[in-house]
Amino acid sequence: MNGRPCSKVTCHADAVATLTYDYADSMAVVGPLALASEPHGYDLCERHAERLSAPQGWQVVRHVVLGNDF
């Protein structure tokens, strides 16, 4: 375990990605797990990172590091 669980309330899986929001551009950004826990970021497990959707009119941007599957 990397010490940081998924931010979803009932999920206890290890976090592998960090989600942040850019409200000005109506964008949800999912990228590799941040080095440190951020107050405005949400750590997600692989399952939740893959299944993330955004509200209508928003776009999801996924920054993928080669070798990662989400």
PDB file of N, CA and C in Angstrom:
ATOM      1  N   MET A   1       0.838  -1.188   0.000  1.00  0.00           N
ATOM      2  CA  MET A   1       0.000   0.000   0.000  1.00  0.00           C
ATOM      3  C   MET A   1       0.878   1.245   0.000  1.00  0.00           C
ATOM      4  N   ASN A   2       0.460   2.254  -0.758  1.00  0.00           N
ATOM      5  CA  ASN A   2       1.261   3.478  -0.854  1.00  0.00           C
ATOM      6  C   ASN A   2       0.940   4.474   0.257  1.00  0.00           C
ATOM      7  N   GLY A   3      -0.001   4.132   1.143  1.00  0.00           N
ATOM      8  CA  GLY A   3      -0.330   5.002   2.253  1.00  0.00           C
ATOM      9  C   GLY A   3      -1.444   5.984   1.965  1.00  0.00           C
ATOM     10  N   ARG A   4      -1.896   6.047   0.714  1.00  0.00           N
ATOM     11  CA  ARG A   4      -2.980   6.962   0.369  1.00  0.00           C
ATOM     12  C   ARG A   4      -4.105   6.179  -0.286  1.00  0.00           C
ATOM     13  N   PRO A   5      -5.234   6.087   0.399  1.00  0.00           N
ATOM     14  CA  PRO A   5      -6.368   5.359  -0.163  1.00  0.00           C
ATOM     15  C   PRO A   5      -7.152   6.228  -1.154  1.00  0.00           C
ATOM     16  N   CYS A   6      -7.980   5.591  -1.904  1.00  0.00           N
ATOM     17  CA  CYS A   6      -8.892   6.274  -2.825  1.00  0.00           C
ATOM     18  C   CYS A   6      -9.786   7.218  -2.023  1.00  0.00           C
ATOM     19  N   SER A   7     -10.103   8.360  -2.592  1.00  0.00           N
ATOM     20  CA  SER A   7     -10.935   9.360  -1.913  1.00  0.00           C
ATOM     21  C   SER A   7     -12.419   9.006  -1.879  1.00  0.00           C
ATOM     22  N   LYS A   8     -12.833   8.032  -2.673  1.00  0.00           N
ATOM     23  CA  LYS A   8     -14.243   7.626  -2.659  1.00  0.00           C
ATOM     24  C   LYS A   8     -14.553   7.033  -1.295  1.00  0.00           C
ATOM     25  N   VAL A   9     -15.681   7.418  -0.733  1.00  0.00           N
ATOM     26  CA  VAL A   9     -16.013   7.127   0.663  1.00  0.00           C
ATOM     27  C   VAL A   9     -15.912   5.653   1.039  1.00  0.00           C
ATOM     28  N   THR A  10     -16.454   4.753   0.249  1.00  0.00           N
ATOM     29  CA  THR A  10     -16.474   3.344   0.642  1.00  0.00           C
ATOM     30  C   THR A  10     -15.354   2.530   0.007  1.00  0.00           C
ATOM     31  N   CYS A  11     -14.436   3.165  -0.679  1.00  0.00           N
ATOM     32  CA  CYS A  11     -13.354   2.454  -1.366  1.00  0.00           C
ATOM     33  C   CYS A  11     -12.090   2.470  -0.502  1.00  0.00           C
ATOM     34  N   HIS A  12     -11.474   1.321  -0.377  1.00  0.00           N
ATOM     35  CA  HIS A  12     -10.252   1.205   0.428  1.00  0.00           C
ATOM     36  C   HIS A  12      -9.046   0.812  -0.423  1.00  0.00           C
ATOM     37  N   ALA A  13      -9.186   0.907  -1.743  1.00  0.00           N
ATOM     38  CA  ALA A  13      -8.082   0.550  -2.647  1.00  0.00           C
ATOM     39  C   ALA A  13      -7.013   1.646  -2.620  1.00  0.00           C
ATOM     40  N   ASP A  14      -5.809   1.286  -3.025  1.00  0.00           N
ATOM     41  CA  ASP A  14      -4.707   2.251  -3.120  1.00  0.00           C
ATOM     42  C   ASP A  14      -4.976   3.271  -4.211  1.00  0.00           C
ATOM     43  N   ALA A  15      -4.646   4.512  -3.946  1.00  0.00           N
ATOM     44  CA  ALA A  15      -4.768   5.575  -4.946  1.00  0.00           C
ATOM     45  C   ALA A  15      -3.639   5.449  -5.962  1.00  0.00           C
ATOM     46  N   VAL A  16      -3.978   5.664  -7.247  1.00  0.00           N
ATOM     47  CA  VAL A  16      -2.972   5.628  -8.315  1.00  0.00           C
ATOM     48  C   VAL A  16      -3.027   6.888  -9.176  1.00  0.00           C
ATOM     49  N   ALA A  17      -4.035   7.738  -8.950  1.00  0.00           N
ATOM     50  CA  ALA A  17      -4.218   8.942  -9.760  1.00  0.00           C
ATOM     51  C   ALA A  17      -4.743  10.069  -8.882  1.00  0.00           C
ATOM     52  N   THR A  18      -4.559  11.295  -9.351  1.00  0.00           N
ATOM     53  CA  THR A  18      -5.093  12.459  -8.649  1.00  0.00           C
ATOM     54  C   THR A  18      -6.007  13.221  -9.597  1.00  0.00           C
ATOM     55  N   LEU A  19      -7.180  13.566  -9.090  1.00  0.00           N
ATOM     56  CA  LEU A  19      -8.179  14.324  -9.838  1.00  0.00           C
ATOM     57  C   LEU A  19      -8.195  15.760  -9.327  1.00  0.00           C
ATOM     58  N   THR A  20      -8.158  16.705 -10.243  1.00  0.00           N
ATOM     59  CA  THR A  20      -8.324  18.115  -9.899  1.00  0.00           C
ATOM     60  C   THR A  20      -9.346  18.715 -10.852  1.00  0.00           C
ATOM     61  N   TYR A  21      -9.942  19.811 -10.451  1.00  0.00           N
ATOM     62  CA  TYR A  21     -10.940  20.488 -11.268  1.00  0.00           C
ATOM     63  C   TYR A  21     -10.447  21.871 -11.656  1.00  0.00           C
ATOM     64  N   ASP A  22     -10.735  22.248 -12.885  1.00  0.00           N
ATOM     65  CA  ASP A  22     -10.492  23.606 -13.368  1.00  0.00           C
ATOM     66  C   ASP A  22     -11.871  24.178 -13.671  1.00  0.00           C
ATOM     67  N   TYR A  23     -12.443  24.853 -12.697  1.00  0.00           N
ATOM     68  CA  TYR A  23     -13.803  25.354 -12.820  1.00  0.00           C
ATOM     69  C   TYR A  23     -13.929  26.415 -13.904  1.00  0.00           C
ATOM     70  N   ALA A  24     -12.925  27.242 -14.086  1.00  0.00           N
ATOM     71  CA  ALA A  24     -12.972  28.306 -15.089  1.00  0.00           C
ATOM     72  C   ALA A  24     -13.107  27.742 -16.505  1.00  0.00           C
ATOM     73  N   ASP A  25     -12.483  26.587 -16.748  1.00  0.00           N
ATOM     74  CA  ASP A  25     -12.528  25.973 -18.077  1.00  0.00           C
ATOM     75  C   ASP A  25     -13.458  24.760 -18.145  1.00  0.00           C
ATOM     76  N   SER A  26     -14.240  24.522 -17.098  1.00  0.00           N
ATOM     77  CA  SER A  26     -15.159  23.371 -17.045  1.00  0.00           C
ATOM     78  C   SER A  26     -14.436  22.078 -17.410  1.00  0.00           C
ATOM     79  N   MET A  27     -13.390  21.796 -16.645  1.00  0.00           N
ATOM     80  CA  MET A  27     -12.527  20.671 -16.969  1.00  0.00           C
ATOM     81  C   MET A  27     -12.173  19.883 -15.705  1.00  0.00           C
ATOM     82  N   ALA A  28     -12.232  18.554 -15.824  1.00  0.00           N
ATOM     83  CA  ALA A  28     -11.748  17.663 -14.778  1.00  0.00           C
ATOM     84  C   ALA A  28     -10.455  17.049 -15.295  1.00  0.00           C
ATOM     85  N   VAL A  29      -9.392  17.102 -14.508  1.00  0.00           N
ATOM     86  CA  VAL A  29      -8.077  16.626 -14.951  1.00  0.00           C
ATOM     87  C   VAL A  29      -7.654  15.450 -14.071  1.00  0.00           C
ATOM     88  N   VAL A  30      -7.378  14.323 -14.718  1.00  0.00           N
ATOM     89  CA  VAL A  30      -6.913  13.125 -14.023  1.00  0.00           C
ATOM     90  C   VAL A  30      -5.489  12.859 -14.466  1.00  0.00           C
ATOM     91  N   GLY A  31      -4.597  12.753 -13.505  1.00  0.00           N
ATOM     92  CA  GLY A  31      -3.199  12.508 -13.834  1.00  0.00           C
ATOM     93  C   GLY A  31      -2.582  11.541 -12.859  1.00  0.00           C
ATOM     94  N   PRO A  32      -1.304  11.296 -12.989  1.00  0.00           N
ATOM     95  CA  PRO A  32      -0.605  10.404 -12.053  1.00  0.00           C
ATOM     96  C   PRO A  32      -0.773  10.895 -10.617  1.00  0.00           C
ATOM     97  N   LEU A  33      -0.647  10.008  -9.688  1.00  0.00           N
ATOM     98  CA  LEU A  33      -0.783  10.340  -8.273  1.00  0.00           C
ATOM     99  C   LEU A  33       0.194  11.453  -7.906  1.00  0.00           C
ATOM    100  N   ALA A  34      -0.324  12.516  -7.328  1.00  0.00           N
ATOM    101  CA  ALA A  34       0.516  13.637  -6.899  1.00  0.00           C
ATOM    102  C   ALA A  34       1.505  13.158  -5.833  1.00  0.00           C
ATOM    103  N   LEU A  35       2.666  13.775  -5.798  1.00  0.00           N
ATOM    104  CA  LEU A  35       3.691  13.373  -4.831  1.00  0.00           C
ATOM    105  C   LEU A  35       3.228  13.569  -3.393  1.00  0.00           C
ATOM    106  N   ALA A  36       2.430  14.608  -3.173  1.00  0.00           N
ATOM    107  CA  ALA A  36       1.901  14.882  -1.834  1.00  0.00           C
ATOM    108  C   ALA A  36       0.397  15.088  -1.947  1.00  0.00           C
ATOM    109  N   SER A  37      -0.300  14.783  -0.891  1.00  0.00           N
ATOM    110  CA  SER A  37      -1.740  14.988  -0.861  1.00  0.00           C
ATOM    111  C   SER A  37      -2.043  16.482  -0.961  1.00  0.00           C
ATOM    112  N   GLU A  38      -2.931  16.840  -1.868  1.00  0.00           N
ATOM    113  CA  GLU A  38      -3.282  18.244  -2.093  1.00  0.00           C
ATOM    114  C   GLU A  38      -4.677  18.518  -1.545  1.00  0.00           C
ATOM    115  N   PRO A  39      -4.895  19.662  -0.918  1.00  0.00           N
ATOM    116  CA  PRO A  39      -6.211  19.949  -0.346  1.00  0.00           C
ATOM    117  C   PRO A  39      -7.324  20.071  -1.392  1.00  0.00           C
ATOM    118  N   HIS A  40      -6.981  20.417  -2.623  1.00  0.00           N
ATOM    119  CA  HIS A  40      -8.003  20.570  -3.665  1.00  0.00           C
ATOM    120  C   HIS A  40      -7.936  19.455  -4.690  1.00  0.00           C
ATOM    121  N   GLY A  41      -7.242  18.379  -4.366  1.00  0.00           N
ATOM    122  CA  GLY A  41      -7.136  17.229  -5.251  1.00  0.00           C
ATOM    123  C   GLY A  41      -7.798  16.026  -4.612  1.00  0.00           C
ATOM    124  N   TYR A  42      -8.194  15.086  -5.435  1.00  0.00           N
ATOM    125  CA  TYR A  42      -8.845  13.868  -4.962  1.00  0.00           C
ATOM    126  C   TYR A  42      -8.048  12.680  -5.484  1.00  0.00           C
ATOM    127  N   ASP A  43      -7.545  11.865  -4.592  1.00  0.00           N
ATOM    128  CA  ASP A  43      -6.788  10.685  -4.978  1.00  0.00           C
ATOM    129  C   ASP A  43      -7.772   9.574  -5.322  1.00  0.00           C
ATOM    130  N   LEU A  44      -7.528   8.905  -6.455  1.00  0.00           N
ATOM    131  CA  LEU A  44      -8.438   7.868  -6.924  1.00  0.00           C
ATOM    132  C   LEU A  44      -7.698   6.567  -7.192  1.00  0.00           C
ATOM    133  N   CYS A  45      -8.376   5.448  -6.944  1.00  0.00           N
ATOM    134  CA  CYS A  45      -7.833   4.142  -7.309  1.00  0.00           C
ATOM    135  C   CYS A  45      -7.980   3.974  -8.820  1.00  0.00           C
ATOM    136  N   GLU A  46      -7.404   2.917  -9.346  1.00  0.00           N
ATOM    137  CA  GLU A  46      -7.453   2.685 -10.796  1.00  0.00           C
ATOM    138  C   GLU A  46      -8.889   2.580 -11.304  1.00  0.00           C
ATOM    139  N   ARG A  47      -9.722   1.859 -10.578  1.00  0.00           N
ATOM    140  CA  ARG A  47     -11.119   1.671 -10.992  1.00  0.00           C
ATOM    141  C   ARG A  47     -11.857   3.001 -11.086  1.00  0.00           C
ATOM    142  N   HIS A  48     -11.750   3.823 -10.067  1.00  0.00           N
ATOM    143  CA  HIS A  48     -12.467   5.093 -10.070  1.00  0.00           C
ATOM    144  C   HIS A  48     -11.864   6.096 -11.056  1.00  0.00           C
ATOM    145  N   ALA A  49     -10.563   6.055 -11.270  1.00  0.00           N
ATOM    146  CA  ALA A  49      -9.928   6.938 -12.251  1.00  0.00           C
ATOM    147  C   ALA A  49     -10.410   6.602 -13.659  1.00  0.00           C
ATOM    148  N   GLU A  50     -10.548   5.321 -13.959  1.00  0.00           N
ATOM    149  CA  GLU A  50     -11.001   4.894 -15.280  1.00  0.00           C
ATOM    150  C   GLU A  50     -12.463   5.251 -15.529  1.00  0.00           C
ATOM    151  N   ARG A  51     -13.284   5.168 -14.513  1.00  0.00           N
ATOM    152  CA  ARG A  51     -14.734   5.357 -14.661  1.00  0.00           C
ATOM    153  C   ARG A  51     -15.192   6.799 -14.452  1.00  0.00           C
ATOM    154  N   LEU A  52     -14.276   7.692 -14.199  1.00  0.00           N
ATOM    155  CA  LEU A  52     -14.638   9.074 -13.916  1.00  0.00           C
ATOM    156  C   LEU A  52     -15.405   9.694 -15.079  1.00  0.00           C
ATOM    157  N   SER A  53     -16.478  10.370 -14.758  1.00  0.00           N
ATOM    158  CA  SER A  53     -17.205  11.144 -15.761  1.00  0.00           C
ATOM    159  C   SER A  53     -17.392  12.548 -15.199  1.00  0.00           C
ATOM    160  N   ALA A  54     -17.683  13.489 -16.070  1.00  0.00           N
ATOM    161  CA  ALA A  54     -17.842  14.883 -15.654  1.00  0.00           C
ATOM    162  C   ALA A  54     -19.260  15.344 -16.005  1.00  0.00           C
ATOM    163  N   PRO A  55     -19.701  16.411 -15.387  1.00  0.00           N
ATOM    164  CA  PRO A  55     -21.032  16.932 -15.706  1.00  0.00           C
ATOM    165  C   PRO A  55     -21.137  17.322 -17.185  1.00  0.00           C
ATOM    166  N   GLN A  56     -22.366  17.336 -17.676  1.00  0.00           N
ATOM    167  CA  GLN A  56     -22.598  17.732 -19.064  1.00  0.00           C
ATOM    168  C   GLN A  56     -22.003  19.118 -19.313  1.00  0.00           C
ATOM    169  N   GLY A  57     -21.298  19.257 -20.421  1.00  0.00           N
ATOM    170  CA  GLY A  57     -20.649  20.508 -20.759  1.00  0.00           C
ATOM    171  C   GLY A  57     -19.205  20.598 -20.281  1.00  0.00           C
ATOM    172  N   TRP A  58     -18.788  19.660 -19.455  1.00  0.00           N
ATOM    173  CA  TRP A  58     -17.407  19.615 -18.970  1.00  0.00           C
ATOM    174  C   TRP A  58     -16.635  18.593 -19.791  1.00  0.00           C
ATOM    175  N   GLN A  59     -15.332  18.720 -19.810  1.00  0.00           N
ATOM    176  CA  GLN A  59     -14.508  17.715 -20.447  1.00  0.00           C
ATOM    177  C   GLN A  59     -13.564  17.109 -19.421  1.00  0.00           C
ATOM    178  N   VAL A  60     -13.195  15.847 -19.681  1.00  0.00           N
ATOM    179  CA  VAL A  60     -12.241  15.149 -18.833  1.00  0.00           C
ATOM    180  C   VAL A  60     -10.922  15.067 -19.591  1.00  0.00           C
ATOM    181  N   VAL A  61      -9.866  15.553 -18.977  1.00  0.00           N
ATOM    182  CA  VAL A  61      -8.530  15.474 -19.556  1.00  0.00           C
ATOM    183  C   VAL A  61      -7.758  14.448 -18.755  1.00  0.00           C
ATOM    184  N   ARG A  62      -7.176  13.475 -19.457  1.00  0.00           N
ATOM    185  CA  ARG A  62      -6.414  12.415 -18.793  1.00  0.00           C
ATOM    186  C   ARG A  62      -4.954  12.516 -19.202  1.00  0.00           C
ATOM    187  N   HIS A  63      -4.105  12.758 -18.225  1.00  0.00           N
ATOM    188  CA  HIS A  63      -2.658  12.769 -18.451  1.00  0.00           C
ATOM    189  C   HIS A  63      -2.159  11.372 -18.099  1.00  0.00           C
ATOM    190  N   VAL A  64      -1.642  10.687 -19.073  1.00  0.00           N
ATOM    191  CA  VAL A  64      -1.234   9.303 -18.869  1.00  0.00           C
ATOM    192  C   VAL A  64       0.285   9.201 -18.999  1.00  0.00           C
ATOM    193  N   VAL A  65       0.877   8.522 -18.041  1.00  0.00           N
ATOM    194  CA  VAL A  65       2.303   8.214 -18.102  1.00  0.00           C
ATOM    195  C   VAL A  65       2.421   6.872 -18.810  1.00  0.00           C
ATOM    196  N   LEU A  66       3.299   6.765 -19.779  1.00  0.00           N
ATOM    197  CA  LEU A  66       3.437   5.505 -20.504  1.00  0.00           C
ATOM    198  C   LEU A  66       3.649   4.355 -19.528  1.00  0.00           C
ATOM    199  N   GLY A  67       2.896   3.294 -19.732  1.00  0.00           N
ATOM    200  CA  GLY A  67       2.982   2.139 -18.858  1.00  0.00           C
ATOM    201  C   GLY A  67       1.838   2.068 -17.876  1.00  0.00           C
ATOM    202  N   ASN A  68       1.079   3.173 -17.690  1.00  0.00           N
ATOM    203  CA  ASN A  68      -0.098   3.171 -16.819  1.00  0.00           C
ATOM    204  C   ASN A  68      -1.321   2.899 -17.672  1.00  0.00           C
ATOM    205  N   ASP A  69      -2.295   2.188 -17.112  1.00  0.00           N
ATOM    206  CA  ASP A  69      -3.477   1.800 -17.864  1.00  0.00           C
ATOM    207  C   ASP A  69      -4.654   2.741 -17.709  1.00  0.00           C
ATOM    208  N   PHE A  70      -4.647   3.637 -16.771  1.00  0.00           N
ATOM    209  CA  PHE A  70      -5.818   4.499 -16.604  1.00  0.00           C
ATOM    210  C   PHE A  70      -5.611   5.694 -17.448  1.00  0.00           C
TER     211      PHE A  70
END
